[in-house]
mmCIF file of C-alpha atoms and ligand atoms in Angstrom:
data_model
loop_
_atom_site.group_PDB
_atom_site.id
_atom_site.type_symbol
_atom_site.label_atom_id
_atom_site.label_comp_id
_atom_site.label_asym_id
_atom_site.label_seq_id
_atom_site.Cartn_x
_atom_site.Cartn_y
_atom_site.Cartn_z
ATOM 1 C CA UNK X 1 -79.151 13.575 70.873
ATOM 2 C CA UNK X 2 -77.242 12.374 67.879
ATOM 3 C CA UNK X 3 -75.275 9.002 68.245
ATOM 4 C CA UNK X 4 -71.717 8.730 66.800
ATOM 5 C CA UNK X 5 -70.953 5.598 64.636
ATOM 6 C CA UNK X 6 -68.064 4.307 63.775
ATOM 7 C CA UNK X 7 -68.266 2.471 60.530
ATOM 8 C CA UNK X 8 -65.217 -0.391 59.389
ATOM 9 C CA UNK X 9 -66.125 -1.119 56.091
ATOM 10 C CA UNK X 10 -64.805 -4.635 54.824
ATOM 11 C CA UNK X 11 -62.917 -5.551 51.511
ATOM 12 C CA UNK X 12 -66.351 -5.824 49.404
ATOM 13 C CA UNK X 13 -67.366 -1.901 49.960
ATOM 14 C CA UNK X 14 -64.302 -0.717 47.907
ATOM 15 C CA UNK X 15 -63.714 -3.979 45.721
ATOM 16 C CA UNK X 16 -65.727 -6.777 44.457
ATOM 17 C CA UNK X 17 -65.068 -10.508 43.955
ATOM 18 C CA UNK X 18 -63.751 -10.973 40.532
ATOM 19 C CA UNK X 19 -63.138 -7.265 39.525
ATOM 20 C CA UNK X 20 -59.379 -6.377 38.765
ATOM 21 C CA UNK X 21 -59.324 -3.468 40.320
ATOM 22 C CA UNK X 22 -59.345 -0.435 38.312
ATOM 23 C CA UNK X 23 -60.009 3.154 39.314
ATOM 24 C CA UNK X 24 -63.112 2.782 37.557
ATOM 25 C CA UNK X 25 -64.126 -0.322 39.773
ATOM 26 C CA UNK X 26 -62.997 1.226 42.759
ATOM 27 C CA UNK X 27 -64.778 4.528 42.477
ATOM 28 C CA UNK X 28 -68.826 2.672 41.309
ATOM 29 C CA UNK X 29 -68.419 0.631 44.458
ATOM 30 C CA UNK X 30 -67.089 3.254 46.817
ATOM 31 C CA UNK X 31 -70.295 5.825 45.761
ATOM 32 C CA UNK X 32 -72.456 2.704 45.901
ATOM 33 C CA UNK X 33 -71.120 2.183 49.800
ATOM 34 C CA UNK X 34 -71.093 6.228 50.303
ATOM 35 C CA UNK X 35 -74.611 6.147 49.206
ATOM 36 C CA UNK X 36 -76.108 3.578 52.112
ATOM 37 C CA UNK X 37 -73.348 5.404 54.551
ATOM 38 C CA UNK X 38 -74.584 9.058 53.738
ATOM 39 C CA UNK X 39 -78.291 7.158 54.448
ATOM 40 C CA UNK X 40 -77.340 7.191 58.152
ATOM 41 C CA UNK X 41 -76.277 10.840 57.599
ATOM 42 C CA UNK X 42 -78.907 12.086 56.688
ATOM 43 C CA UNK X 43 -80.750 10.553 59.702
ATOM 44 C CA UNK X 44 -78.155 12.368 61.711
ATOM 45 C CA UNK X 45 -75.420 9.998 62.981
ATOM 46 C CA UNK X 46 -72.076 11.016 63.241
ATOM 47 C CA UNK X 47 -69.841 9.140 60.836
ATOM 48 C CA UNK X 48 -66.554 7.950 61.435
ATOM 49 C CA UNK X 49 -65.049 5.535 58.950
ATOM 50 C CA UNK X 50 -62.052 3.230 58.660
ATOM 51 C CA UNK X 51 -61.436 0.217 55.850
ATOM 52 C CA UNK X 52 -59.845 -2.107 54.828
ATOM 53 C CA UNK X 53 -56.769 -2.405 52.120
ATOM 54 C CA UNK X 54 -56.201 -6.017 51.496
ATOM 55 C CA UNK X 55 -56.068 -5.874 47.482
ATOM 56 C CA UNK X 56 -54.846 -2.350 47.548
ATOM 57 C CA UNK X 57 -51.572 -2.716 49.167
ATOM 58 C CA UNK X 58 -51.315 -5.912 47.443
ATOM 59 C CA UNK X 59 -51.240 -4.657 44.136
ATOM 60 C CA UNK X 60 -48.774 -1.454 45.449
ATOM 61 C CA UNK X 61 -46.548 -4.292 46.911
ATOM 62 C CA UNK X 62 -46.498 -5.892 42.984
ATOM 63 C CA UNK X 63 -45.822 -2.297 41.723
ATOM 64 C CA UNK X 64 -43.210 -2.249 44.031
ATOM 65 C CA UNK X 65 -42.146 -5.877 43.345
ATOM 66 C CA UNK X 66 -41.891 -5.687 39.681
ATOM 67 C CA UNK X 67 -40.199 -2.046 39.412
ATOM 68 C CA UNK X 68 -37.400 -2.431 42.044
ATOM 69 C CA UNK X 69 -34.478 -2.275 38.910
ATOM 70 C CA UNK X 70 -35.821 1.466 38.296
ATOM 71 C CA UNK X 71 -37.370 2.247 41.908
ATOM 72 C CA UNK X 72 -36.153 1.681 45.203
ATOM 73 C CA UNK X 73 -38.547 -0.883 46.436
ATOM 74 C CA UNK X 74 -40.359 0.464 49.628
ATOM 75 C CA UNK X 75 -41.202 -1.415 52.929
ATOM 76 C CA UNK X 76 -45.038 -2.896 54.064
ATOM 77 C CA UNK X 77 -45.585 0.365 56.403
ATOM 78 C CA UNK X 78 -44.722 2.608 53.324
ATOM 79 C CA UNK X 79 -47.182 0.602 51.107
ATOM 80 C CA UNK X 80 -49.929 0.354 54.066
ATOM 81 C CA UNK X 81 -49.661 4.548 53.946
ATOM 82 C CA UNK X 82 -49.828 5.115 50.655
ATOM 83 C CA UNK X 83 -52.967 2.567 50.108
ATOM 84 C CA UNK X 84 -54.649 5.097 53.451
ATOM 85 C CA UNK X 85 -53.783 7.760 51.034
ATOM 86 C CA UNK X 86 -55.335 6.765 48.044
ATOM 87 C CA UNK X 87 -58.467 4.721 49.323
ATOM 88 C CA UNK X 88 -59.104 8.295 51.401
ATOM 89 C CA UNK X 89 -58.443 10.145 48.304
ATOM 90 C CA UNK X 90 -61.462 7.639 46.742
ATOM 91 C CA UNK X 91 -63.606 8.228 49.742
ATOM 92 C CA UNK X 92 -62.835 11.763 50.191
ATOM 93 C CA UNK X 93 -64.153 12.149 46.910
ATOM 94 C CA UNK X 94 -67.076 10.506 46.561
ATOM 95 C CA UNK X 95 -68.059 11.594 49.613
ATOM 96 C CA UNK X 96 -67.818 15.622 48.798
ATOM 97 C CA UNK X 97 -69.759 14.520 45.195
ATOM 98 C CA UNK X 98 -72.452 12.650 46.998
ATOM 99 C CA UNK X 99 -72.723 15.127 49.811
ATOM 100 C CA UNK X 100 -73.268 17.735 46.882
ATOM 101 C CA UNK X 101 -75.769 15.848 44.894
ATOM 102 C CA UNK X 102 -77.683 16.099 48.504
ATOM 103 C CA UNK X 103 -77.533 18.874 49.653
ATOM 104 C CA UNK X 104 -75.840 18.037 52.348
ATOM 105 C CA UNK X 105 -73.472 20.429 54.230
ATOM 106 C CA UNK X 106 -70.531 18.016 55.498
ATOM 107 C CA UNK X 107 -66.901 17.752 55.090
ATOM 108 C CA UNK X 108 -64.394 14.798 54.573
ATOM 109 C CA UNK X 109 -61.008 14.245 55.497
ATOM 110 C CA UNK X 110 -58.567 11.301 55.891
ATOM 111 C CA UNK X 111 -56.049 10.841 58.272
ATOM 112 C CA UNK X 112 -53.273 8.700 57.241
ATOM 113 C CA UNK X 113 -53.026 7.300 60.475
ATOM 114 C CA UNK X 114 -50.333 5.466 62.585
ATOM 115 C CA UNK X 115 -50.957 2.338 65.143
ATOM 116 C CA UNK X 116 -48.328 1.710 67.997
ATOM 117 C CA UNK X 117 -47.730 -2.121 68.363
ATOM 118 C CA UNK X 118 -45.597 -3.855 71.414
ATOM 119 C CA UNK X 119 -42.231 -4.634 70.047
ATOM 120 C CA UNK X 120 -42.768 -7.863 72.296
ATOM 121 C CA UNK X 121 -46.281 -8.944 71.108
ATOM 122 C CA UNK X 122 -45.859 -12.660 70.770
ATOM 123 C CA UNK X 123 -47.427 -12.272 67.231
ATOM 124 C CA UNK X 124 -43.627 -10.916 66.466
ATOM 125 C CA UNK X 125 -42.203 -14.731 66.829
ATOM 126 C CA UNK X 126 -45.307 -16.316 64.544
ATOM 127 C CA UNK X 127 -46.322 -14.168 61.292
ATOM 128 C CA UNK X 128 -49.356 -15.791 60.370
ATOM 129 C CA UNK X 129 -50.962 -12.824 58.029
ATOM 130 C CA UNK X 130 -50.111 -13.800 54.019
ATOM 131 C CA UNK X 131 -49.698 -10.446 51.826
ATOM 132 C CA UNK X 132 -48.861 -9.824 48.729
ATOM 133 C CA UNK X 133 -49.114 -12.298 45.235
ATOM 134 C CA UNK X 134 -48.594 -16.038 44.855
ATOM 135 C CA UNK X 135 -45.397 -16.837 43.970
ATOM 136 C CA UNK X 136 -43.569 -20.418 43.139
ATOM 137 C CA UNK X 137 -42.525 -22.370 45.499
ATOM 138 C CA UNK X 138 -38.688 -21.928 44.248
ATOM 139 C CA UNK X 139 -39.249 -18.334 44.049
ATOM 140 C CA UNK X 140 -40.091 -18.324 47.881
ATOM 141 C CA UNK X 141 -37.205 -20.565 48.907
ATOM 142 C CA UNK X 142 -34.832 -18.209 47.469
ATOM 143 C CA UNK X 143 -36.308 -15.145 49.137
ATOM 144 C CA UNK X 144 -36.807 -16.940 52.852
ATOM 145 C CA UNK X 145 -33.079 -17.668 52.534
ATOM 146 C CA UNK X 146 -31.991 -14.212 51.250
ATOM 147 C CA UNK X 147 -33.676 -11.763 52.862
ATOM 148 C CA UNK X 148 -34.733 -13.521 56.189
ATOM 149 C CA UNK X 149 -38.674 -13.360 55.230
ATOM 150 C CA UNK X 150 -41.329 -15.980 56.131
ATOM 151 C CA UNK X 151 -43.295 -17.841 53.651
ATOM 152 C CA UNK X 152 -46.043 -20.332 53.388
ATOM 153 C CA UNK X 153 -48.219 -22.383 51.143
ATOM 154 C CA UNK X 154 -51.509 -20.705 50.709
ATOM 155 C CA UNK X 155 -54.426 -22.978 50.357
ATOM 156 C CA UNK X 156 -52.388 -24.945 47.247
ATOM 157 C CA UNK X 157 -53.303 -21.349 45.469
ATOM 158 C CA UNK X 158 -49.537 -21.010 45.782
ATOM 159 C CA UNK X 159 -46.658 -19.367 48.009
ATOM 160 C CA UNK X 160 -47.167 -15.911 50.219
ATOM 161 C CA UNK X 161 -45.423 -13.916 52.557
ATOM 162 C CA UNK X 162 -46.523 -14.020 55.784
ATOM 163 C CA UNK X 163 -45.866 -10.846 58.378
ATOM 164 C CA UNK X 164 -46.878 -11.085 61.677
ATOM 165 C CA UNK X 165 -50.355 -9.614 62.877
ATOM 166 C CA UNK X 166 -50.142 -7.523 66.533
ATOM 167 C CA UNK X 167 -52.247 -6.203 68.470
ATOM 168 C CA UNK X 168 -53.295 -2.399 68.079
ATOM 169 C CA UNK X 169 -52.204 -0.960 71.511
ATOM 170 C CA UNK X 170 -52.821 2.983 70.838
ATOM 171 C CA UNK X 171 -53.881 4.999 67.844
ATOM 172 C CA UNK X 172 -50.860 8.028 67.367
ATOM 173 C CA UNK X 173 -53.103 10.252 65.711
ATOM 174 C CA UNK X 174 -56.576 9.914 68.017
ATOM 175 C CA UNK X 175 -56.096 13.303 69.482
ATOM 176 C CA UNK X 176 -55.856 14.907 66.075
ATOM 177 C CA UNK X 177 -59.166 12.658 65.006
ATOM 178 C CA UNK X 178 -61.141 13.306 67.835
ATOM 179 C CA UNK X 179 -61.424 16.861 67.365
ATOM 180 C CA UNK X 180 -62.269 16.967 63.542
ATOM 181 C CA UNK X 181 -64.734 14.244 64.893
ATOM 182 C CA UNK X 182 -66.135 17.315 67.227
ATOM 183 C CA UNK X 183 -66.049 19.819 64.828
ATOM 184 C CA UNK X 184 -68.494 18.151 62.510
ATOM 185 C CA UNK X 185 -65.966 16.110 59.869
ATOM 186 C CA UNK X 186 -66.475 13.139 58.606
ATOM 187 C CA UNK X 187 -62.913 11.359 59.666
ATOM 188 C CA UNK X 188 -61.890 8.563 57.304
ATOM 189 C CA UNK X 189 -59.146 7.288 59.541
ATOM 190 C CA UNK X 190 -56.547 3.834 60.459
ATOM 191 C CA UNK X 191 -57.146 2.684 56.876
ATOM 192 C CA UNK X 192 -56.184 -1.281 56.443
ATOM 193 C CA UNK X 193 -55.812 -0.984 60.159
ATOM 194 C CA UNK X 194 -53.572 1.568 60.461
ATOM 195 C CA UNK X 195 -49.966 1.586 59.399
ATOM 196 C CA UNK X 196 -47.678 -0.585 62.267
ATOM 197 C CA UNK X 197 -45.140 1.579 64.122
ATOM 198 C CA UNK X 198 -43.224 0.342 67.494
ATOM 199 C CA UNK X 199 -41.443 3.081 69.678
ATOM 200 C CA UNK X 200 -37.493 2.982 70.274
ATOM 201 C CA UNK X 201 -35.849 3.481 74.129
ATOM 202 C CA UNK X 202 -36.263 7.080 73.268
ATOM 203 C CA UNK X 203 -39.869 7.174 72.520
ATOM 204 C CA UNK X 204 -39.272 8.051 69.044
ATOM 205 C CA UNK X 205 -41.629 5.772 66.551
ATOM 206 C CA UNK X 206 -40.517 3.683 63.810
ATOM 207 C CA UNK X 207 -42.536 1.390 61.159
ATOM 208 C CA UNK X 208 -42.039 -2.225 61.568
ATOM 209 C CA UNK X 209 -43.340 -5.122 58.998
ATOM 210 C CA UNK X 210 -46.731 -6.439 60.722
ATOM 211 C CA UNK X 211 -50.215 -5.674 59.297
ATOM 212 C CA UNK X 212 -52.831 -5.083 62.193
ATOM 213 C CA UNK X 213 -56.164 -6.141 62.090
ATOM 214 C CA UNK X 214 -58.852 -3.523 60.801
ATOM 215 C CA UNK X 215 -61.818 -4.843 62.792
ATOM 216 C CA UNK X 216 -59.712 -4.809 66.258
ATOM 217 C CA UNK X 217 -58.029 -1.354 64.999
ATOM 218 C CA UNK X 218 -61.290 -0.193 64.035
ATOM 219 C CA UNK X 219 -62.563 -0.816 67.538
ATOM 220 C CA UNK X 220 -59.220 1.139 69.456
ATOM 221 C CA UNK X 221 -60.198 4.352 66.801
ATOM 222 C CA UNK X 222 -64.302 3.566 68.510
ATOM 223 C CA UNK X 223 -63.085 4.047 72.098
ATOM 224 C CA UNK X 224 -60.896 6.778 71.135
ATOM 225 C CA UNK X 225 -63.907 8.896 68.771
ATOM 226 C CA UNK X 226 -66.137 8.493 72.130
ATOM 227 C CA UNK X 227 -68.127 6.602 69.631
ATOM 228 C CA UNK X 228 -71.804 5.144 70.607
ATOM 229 C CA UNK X 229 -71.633 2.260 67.924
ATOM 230 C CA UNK X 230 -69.105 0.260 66.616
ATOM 231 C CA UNK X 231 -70.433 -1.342 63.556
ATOM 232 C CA UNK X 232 -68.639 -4.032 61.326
ATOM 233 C CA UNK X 233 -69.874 -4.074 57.756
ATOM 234 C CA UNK X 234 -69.196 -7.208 55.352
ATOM 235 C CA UNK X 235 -70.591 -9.260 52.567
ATOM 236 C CA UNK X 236 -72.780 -11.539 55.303
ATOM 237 C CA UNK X 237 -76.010 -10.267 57.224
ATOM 238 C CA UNK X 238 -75.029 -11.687 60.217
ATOM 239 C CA UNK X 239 -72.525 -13.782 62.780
ATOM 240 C CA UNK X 240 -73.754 -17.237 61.919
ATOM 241 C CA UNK X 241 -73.343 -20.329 64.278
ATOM 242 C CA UNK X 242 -72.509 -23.547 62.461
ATOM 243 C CA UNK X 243 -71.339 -21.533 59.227
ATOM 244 C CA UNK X 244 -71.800 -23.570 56.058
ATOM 245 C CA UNK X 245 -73.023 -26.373 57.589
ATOM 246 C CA UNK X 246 -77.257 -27.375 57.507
ATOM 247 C CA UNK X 247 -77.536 -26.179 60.640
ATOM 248 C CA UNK X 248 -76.499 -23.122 59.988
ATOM 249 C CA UNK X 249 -78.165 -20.132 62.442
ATOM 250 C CA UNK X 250 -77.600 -16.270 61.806
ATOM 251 C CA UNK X 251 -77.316 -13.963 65.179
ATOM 252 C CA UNK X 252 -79.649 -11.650 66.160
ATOM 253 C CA UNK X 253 -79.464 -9.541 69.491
ATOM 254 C CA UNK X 254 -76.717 -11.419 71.884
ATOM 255 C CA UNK X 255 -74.693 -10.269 75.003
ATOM 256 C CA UNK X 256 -71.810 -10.828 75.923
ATOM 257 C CA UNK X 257 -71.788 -13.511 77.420
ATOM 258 C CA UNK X 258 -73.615 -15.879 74.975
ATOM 259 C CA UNK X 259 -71.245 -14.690 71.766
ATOM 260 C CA UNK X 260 -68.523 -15.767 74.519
ATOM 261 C CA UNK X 261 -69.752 -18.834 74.596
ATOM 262 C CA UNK X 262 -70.056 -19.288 71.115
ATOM 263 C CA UNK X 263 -66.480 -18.075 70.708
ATOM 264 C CA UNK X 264 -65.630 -20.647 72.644
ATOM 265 C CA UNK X 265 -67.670 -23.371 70.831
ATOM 266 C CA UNK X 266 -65.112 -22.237 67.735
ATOM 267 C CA UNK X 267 -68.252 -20.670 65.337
ATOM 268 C CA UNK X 268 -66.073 -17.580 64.144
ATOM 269 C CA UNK X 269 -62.966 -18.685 61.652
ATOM 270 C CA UNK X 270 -59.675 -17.162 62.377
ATOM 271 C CA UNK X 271 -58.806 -14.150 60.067
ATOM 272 C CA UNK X 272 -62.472 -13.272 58.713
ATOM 273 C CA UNK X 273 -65.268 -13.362 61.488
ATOM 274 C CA UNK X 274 -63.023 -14.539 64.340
ATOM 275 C CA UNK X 275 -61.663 -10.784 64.679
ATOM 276 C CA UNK X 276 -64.826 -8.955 63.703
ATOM 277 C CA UNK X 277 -66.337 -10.990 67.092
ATOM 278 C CA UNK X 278 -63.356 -10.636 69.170
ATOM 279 C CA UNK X 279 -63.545 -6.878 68.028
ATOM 280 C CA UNK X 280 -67.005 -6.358 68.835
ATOM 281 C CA UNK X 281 -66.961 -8.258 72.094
ATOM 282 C CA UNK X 282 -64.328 -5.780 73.174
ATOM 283 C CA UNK X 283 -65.893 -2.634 72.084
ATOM 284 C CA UNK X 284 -69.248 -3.470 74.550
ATOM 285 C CA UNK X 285 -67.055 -5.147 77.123
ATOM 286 C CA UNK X 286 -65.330 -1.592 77.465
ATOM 287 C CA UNK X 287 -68.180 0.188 78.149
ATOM 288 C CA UNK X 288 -69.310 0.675 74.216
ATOM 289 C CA UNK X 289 -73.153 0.869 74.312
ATOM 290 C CA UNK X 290 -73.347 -1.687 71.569
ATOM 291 C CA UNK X 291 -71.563 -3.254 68.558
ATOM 292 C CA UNK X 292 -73.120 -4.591 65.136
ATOM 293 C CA UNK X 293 -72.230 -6.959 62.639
ATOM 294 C CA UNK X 294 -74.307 -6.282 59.480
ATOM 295 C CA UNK X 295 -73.934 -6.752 55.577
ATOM 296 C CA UNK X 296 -73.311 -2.826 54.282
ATOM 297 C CA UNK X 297 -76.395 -2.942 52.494
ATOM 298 C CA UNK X 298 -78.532 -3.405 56.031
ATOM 299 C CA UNK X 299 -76.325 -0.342 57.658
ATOM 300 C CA UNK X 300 -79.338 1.782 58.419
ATOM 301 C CA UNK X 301 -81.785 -1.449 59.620
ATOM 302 C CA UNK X 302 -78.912 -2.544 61.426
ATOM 303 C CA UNK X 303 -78.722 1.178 63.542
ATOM 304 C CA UNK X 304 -82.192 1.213 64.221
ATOM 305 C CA UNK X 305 -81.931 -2.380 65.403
ATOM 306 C CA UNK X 306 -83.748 -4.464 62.959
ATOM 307 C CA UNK X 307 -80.875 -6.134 61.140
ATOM 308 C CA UNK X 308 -77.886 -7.509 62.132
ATOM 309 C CA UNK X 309 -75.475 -9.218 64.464
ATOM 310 C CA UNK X 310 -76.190 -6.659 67.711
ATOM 311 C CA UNK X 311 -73.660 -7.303 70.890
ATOM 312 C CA UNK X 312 -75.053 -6.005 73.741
ATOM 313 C CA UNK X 313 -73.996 -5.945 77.311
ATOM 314 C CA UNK X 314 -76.553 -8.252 79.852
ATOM 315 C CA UNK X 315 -78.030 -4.941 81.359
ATOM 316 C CA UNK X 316 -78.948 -3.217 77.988
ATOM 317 C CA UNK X 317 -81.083 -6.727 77.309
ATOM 318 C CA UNK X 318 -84.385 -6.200 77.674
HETATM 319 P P1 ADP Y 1 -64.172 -8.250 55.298
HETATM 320 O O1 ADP Y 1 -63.407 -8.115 54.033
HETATM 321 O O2 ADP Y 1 -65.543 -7.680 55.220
HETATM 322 O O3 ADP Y 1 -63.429 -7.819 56.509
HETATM 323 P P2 ADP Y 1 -63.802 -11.153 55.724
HETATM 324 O O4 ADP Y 1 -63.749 -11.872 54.437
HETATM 325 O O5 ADP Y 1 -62.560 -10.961 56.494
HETATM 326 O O6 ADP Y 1 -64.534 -9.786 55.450
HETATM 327 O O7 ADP Y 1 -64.892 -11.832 56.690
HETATM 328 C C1 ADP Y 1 -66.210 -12.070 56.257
HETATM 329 C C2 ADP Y 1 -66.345 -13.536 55.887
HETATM 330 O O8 ADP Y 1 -66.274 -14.337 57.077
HETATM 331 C C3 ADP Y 1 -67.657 -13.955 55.298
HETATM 332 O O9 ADP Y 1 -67.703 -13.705 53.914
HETATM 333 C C4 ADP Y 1 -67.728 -15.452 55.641
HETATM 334 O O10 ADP Y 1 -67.348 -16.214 54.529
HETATM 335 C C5 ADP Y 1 -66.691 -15.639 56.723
HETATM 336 N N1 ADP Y 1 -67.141 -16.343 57.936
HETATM 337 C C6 ADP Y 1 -66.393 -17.238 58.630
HETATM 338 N N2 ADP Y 1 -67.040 -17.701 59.694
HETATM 339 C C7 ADP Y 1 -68.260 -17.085 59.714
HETATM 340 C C8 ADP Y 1 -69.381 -17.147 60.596
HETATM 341 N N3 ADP Y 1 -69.390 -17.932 61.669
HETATM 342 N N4 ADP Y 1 -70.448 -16.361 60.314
HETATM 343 C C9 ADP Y 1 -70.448 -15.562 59.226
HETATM 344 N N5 ADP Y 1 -69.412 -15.463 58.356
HETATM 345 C C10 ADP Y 1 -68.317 -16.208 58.593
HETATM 346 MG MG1 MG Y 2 -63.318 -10.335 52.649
#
C-alpha cells in the first residue's frame, strides 16, 4: 500500500544562509532538495509539498517598497501569492526536469492556495511576526504614525514590521488539492503558509495583513490530503532538549505525551521549533499515524524510521 507524505520544506531547501538570492541560487538548491524528495518517489510515496517564503516575499515587499512612485504598492496577501507563484514556478520546474532525467512518469502542479483565519483570533490584537527589511528607527516612527502599522526593534539588527500570526482554521482550496492528490500529481500547495483571507457577514473572502505559520498550515493541508505522514524538514536532524546548551539531547521516537511534557519544560523556541512541535503534536493527536522532524538531507532515513524527530501516538509505541 503506498503511504502519502506530506513534505513542509523549511527556508534552507530553497535558500541558503548567506546567499543573496538569485534565480541562479534558488534553482541549485531547489534541484538539490527535489533530488532527496524524488528519493522517496521513487520508493513510492505520495508527495505532497508546501514551503516556506520568508526571504521571498521579503525581497517582493522591497520591490514593492522601493518602486511605489512608478507602481502601486501592493498589500502582504498580494506579495504572499505572488511568492506561491513563483517558488511553484521553481519547483514545478525542477521537478518536471528531474522527473525527466529519471524516468519517472509524474506530474507537478502548484496551487496558489488561500487559508481562512478568524477575524477574532486574539493574534489580531498582538502582531508578533517581523516581515520585511530593517529599517531606522526614525523611518519606523514615521510609518507607525502614518499608516497605523506596528513596529519593533529586531534583535538590535534594526526596526521591522510586525503583522500578526493566526491560526490556520481551513484550507479554501483542499477540495481542489485533494483530488489532483488522487489522481497521481504531485501538489505543491499553501506556500509560506498559505495566503491569509477572513470571510465578510456574507461569506465572501477577503485578504487581511497576517502571515500564518507554514509548519501549523502545513499540518491543516496533512489532514485535509488524507496524508499518512506529516514530515517537517529543516537545517537540524532532530527536536533537541536543552538546545545549545552542554546538555544538549536530540529526539528520537517520542509520543505524545512525553514531547508534551517537554513543551511544557519550554525546550522548543517560539517562531522556529516551537511551531514545528506544536504542529506535529497536532497532526498525531488528530488521528495522523505519525509526524517527523528531520534535516532534508535524512528525508528518506527519516520515512523508514531511522532518522529523525518521530511523534507517535502511545499505542503505535512498541
Ligand atoms: P525553517 O526555516 O526550516 O522552518 P526555523 O529556522 O524556523 O526553520 O527553525 C529551525 C531552527 O530552530 C533551527 O535551525 C534551530 O536553530 C532552532 N531551534 C530552536 N529550538 C530548537 C530545539 N529545541 N531543537 C532544535 N532546533 C531548535
Ligand atoms: Mg530558518
Amino acid at each position: 500500500m503506498s503511504s502519502r507524505v506530506l513534505v513542509a520544506l523549511g527556508g534552507n531547501a530553497i535558500l541558503q544562509p548567506g546567499q543573496k538570492g538569485t534565480a541562479v541560487e534558488q534553482l541549485a538548491n531547489i534541484t538539490h532538495t527535489v533530488e532527496q524528495l524524488l528519493d522517496i518517489v521513487e520508493k513510492g510515496y505520495e508527495l505532497v509539498l508546501t514551503h516556506g517564503n520568508g526571504p521571498q516575499v521579503g525581497a517582493i515587499l522591497i520591490q514593492n517598497e522601493m518602486s511605489r512612485e512608478q507602481v502601486p504598492a501592493m498589500g502582504l496577501d498580494f506579495c504572499g501569492a505572488e511568492s506561491q507563484g513563483f517558488i511553484g514556478y521553481m519547483l514545478c520546474q525542477v521537478l518536471h526536469n528531474e522527473c525527466m532525467a529519471r524516468g519517472l512518469k509524474k506530474d507537478a502542479v502548484c496551487v496558489v492556495t488561500q487559508v481562512e483565519v478568524n477575524p477574532d483570533d486574539k493574534a489580531f490584537s498582538t502582531p508578533t511576526k517581523p516581515v520585511g527589511p530593517f529599517y531606522s528607527q526614525a523611518e519606523a516612527e514615521l510609518r507607525m504614525a502614518q499608516r497605523c502599522e506596528r513596529w519593533i526593534e529586531d534583535a538590535g539588527r534594526g526596526w521591522r514590521k510586525v503583522v500578526p500570526s493566526p491560526e490556520p482554521k481551513n484550507v479554501i482550496e483542499k477540495e481542489v488539492i485533494r483530488e489532483l492528490v488522487d489522481r497521481g500529481f504531485i501538489v505543491v500547495a499553501s506556500g509560506g503558509g498559505g495566503i491569509p483571507v477572513c470571510r465578510d457577514a456574507q461569506g465572501r473572502l477577503y485578504g487581511v495583513e497576517a502571515v500564518i505559520d507554514k509548519d501549523l498550515a502545513g499540518e491543516r493541508l496533512a489532514q485535509d490530503v488524507h496524508a499518512d505522514t506529516f514530515v517537517i524538514l529543516t537545517d537540524v536532524p532532530n527536536a533537541i532538549l536543552n538546545y545549545n546548551t552542554p546538555h544538549q539531547m536530540p529526539l528520537g521516537k517520542v509520543t505524545i505525551e512525553e514531547m508534551e511534557k517537554y513543551v511544557e519544560e519550554g525546550h522548543f523556541r517560539a517562531g522556529s521549533m516551537g511551531p514545528k512541535v506544536q504542529a506535529a503534536l497536532r497532526f498525531v493527536k488528530d488521528g495522523g499515524d505519525r509526524a517527523i522532524i528531520a534535516r532534508l538531507d535524512q528525508v528518506l532515513a527519516a520515512l523508514k524510521g531511522e532518522a529523525g524527530t518521530q511523534i507517535v501516538s502511545e499505542a503505535d509505541q512498541e
